[in-house]
Tab-separated table of C-alpha atoms in Angstrom:
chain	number	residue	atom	x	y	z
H	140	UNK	CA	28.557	47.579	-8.761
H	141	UNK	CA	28.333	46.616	-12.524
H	142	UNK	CA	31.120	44.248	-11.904
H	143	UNK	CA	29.039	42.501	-8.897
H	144	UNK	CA	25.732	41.992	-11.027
H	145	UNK	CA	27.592	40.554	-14.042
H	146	UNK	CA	29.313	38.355	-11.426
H	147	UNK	CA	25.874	37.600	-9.249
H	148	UNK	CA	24.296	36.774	-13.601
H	149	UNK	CA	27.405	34.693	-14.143
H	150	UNK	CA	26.847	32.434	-10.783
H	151	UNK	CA	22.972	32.348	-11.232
H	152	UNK	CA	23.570	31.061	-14.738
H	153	UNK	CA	25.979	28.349	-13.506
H	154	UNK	CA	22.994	27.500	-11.232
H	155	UNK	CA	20.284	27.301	-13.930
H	156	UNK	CA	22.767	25.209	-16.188
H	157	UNK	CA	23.745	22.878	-13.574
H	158	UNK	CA	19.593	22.429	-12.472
H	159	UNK	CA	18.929	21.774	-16.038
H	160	UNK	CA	21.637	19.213	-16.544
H	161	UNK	CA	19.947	17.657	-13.286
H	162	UNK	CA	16.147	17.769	-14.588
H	163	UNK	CA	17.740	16.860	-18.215
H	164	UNK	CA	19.620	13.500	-16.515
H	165	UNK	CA	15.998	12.575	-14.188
H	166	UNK	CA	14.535	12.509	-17.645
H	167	UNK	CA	16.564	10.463	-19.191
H	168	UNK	CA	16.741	8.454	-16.004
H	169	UNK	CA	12.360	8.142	-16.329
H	170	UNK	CA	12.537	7.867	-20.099
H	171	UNK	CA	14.899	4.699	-19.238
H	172	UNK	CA	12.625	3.220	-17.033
H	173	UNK	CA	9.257	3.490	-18.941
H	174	UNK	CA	11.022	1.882	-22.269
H	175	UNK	CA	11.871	-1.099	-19.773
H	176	UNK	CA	8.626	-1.539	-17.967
H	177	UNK	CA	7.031	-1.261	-22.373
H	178	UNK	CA	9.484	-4.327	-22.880
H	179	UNK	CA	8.183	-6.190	-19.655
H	180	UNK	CA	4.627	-5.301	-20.683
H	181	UNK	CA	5.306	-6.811	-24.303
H	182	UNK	CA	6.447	-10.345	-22.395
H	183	UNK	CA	3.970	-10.170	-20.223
H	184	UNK	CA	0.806	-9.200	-22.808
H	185	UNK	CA	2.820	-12.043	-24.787
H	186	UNK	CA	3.051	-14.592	-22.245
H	187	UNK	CA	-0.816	-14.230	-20.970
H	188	UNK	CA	-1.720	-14.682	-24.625
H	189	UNK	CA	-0.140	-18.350	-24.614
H	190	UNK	CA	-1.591	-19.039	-21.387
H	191	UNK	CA	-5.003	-17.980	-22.698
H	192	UNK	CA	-4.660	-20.268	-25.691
H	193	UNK	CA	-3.139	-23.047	-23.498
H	194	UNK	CA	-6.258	-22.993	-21.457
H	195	UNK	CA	-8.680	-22.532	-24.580
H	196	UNK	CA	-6.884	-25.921	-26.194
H	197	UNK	CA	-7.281	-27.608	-22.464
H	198	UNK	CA	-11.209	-26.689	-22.194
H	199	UNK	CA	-11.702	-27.595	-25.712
H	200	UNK	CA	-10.557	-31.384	-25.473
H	201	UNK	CA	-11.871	-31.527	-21.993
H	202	UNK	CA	-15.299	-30.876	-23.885
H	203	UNK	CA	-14.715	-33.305	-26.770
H	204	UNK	CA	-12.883	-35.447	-24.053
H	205	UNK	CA	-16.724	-36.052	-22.004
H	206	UNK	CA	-18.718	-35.678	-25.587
H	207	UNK	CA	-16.927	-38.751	-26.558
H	208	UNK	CA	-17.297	-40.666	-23.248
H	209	UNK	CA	-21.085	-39.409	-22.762
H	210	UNK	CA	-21.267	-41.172	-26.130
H	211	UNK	CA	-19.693	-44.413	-25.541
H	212	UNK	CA	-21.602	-44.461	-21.909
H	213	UNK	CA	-25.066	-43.630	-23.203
H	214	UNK	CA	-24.601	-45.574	-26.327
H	215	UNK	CA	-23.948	-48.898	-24.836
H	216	UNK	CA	-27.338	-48.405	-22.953
């Protein structure tokens, strides 16, 4: 009877190892995944920065762009 529990403990700790190596590899697995989808945040924060500047230098000499002809067409007159 002894001999039967210490062999039911034995198997039930094989089980708990072998469920913890599981849980300890998904982790590792998620961990994986959020450090990638950080990096693919940094490029994208990154590249909608430039874009945002981009557009900011575009607005900026469309607005000196029509000061400067608003000038030349109102000054001739």
């Amino acid at each position: 009877m002894l001999r039967q529990f210490l062999a039911d403990e034995k198997n039930g700790k094989a089980k708990l190892l072998q469920l913890l190596d599981a849980k300890e590899n998904e982790l590792k697995s998620a961990n994986k995944a959020l450090s990638q989808c950080r990096t693919e945040l940094v490029a994208m924060k990154k590249q909608l920065e430039q874009a945002t500047s981009s557009r900011s230098k575009l607005l900026y000499i469309l607005l000196l762009s029509c000061i400067l002809i608003a000038s030349l067409v109102f000054g001739r007159n």
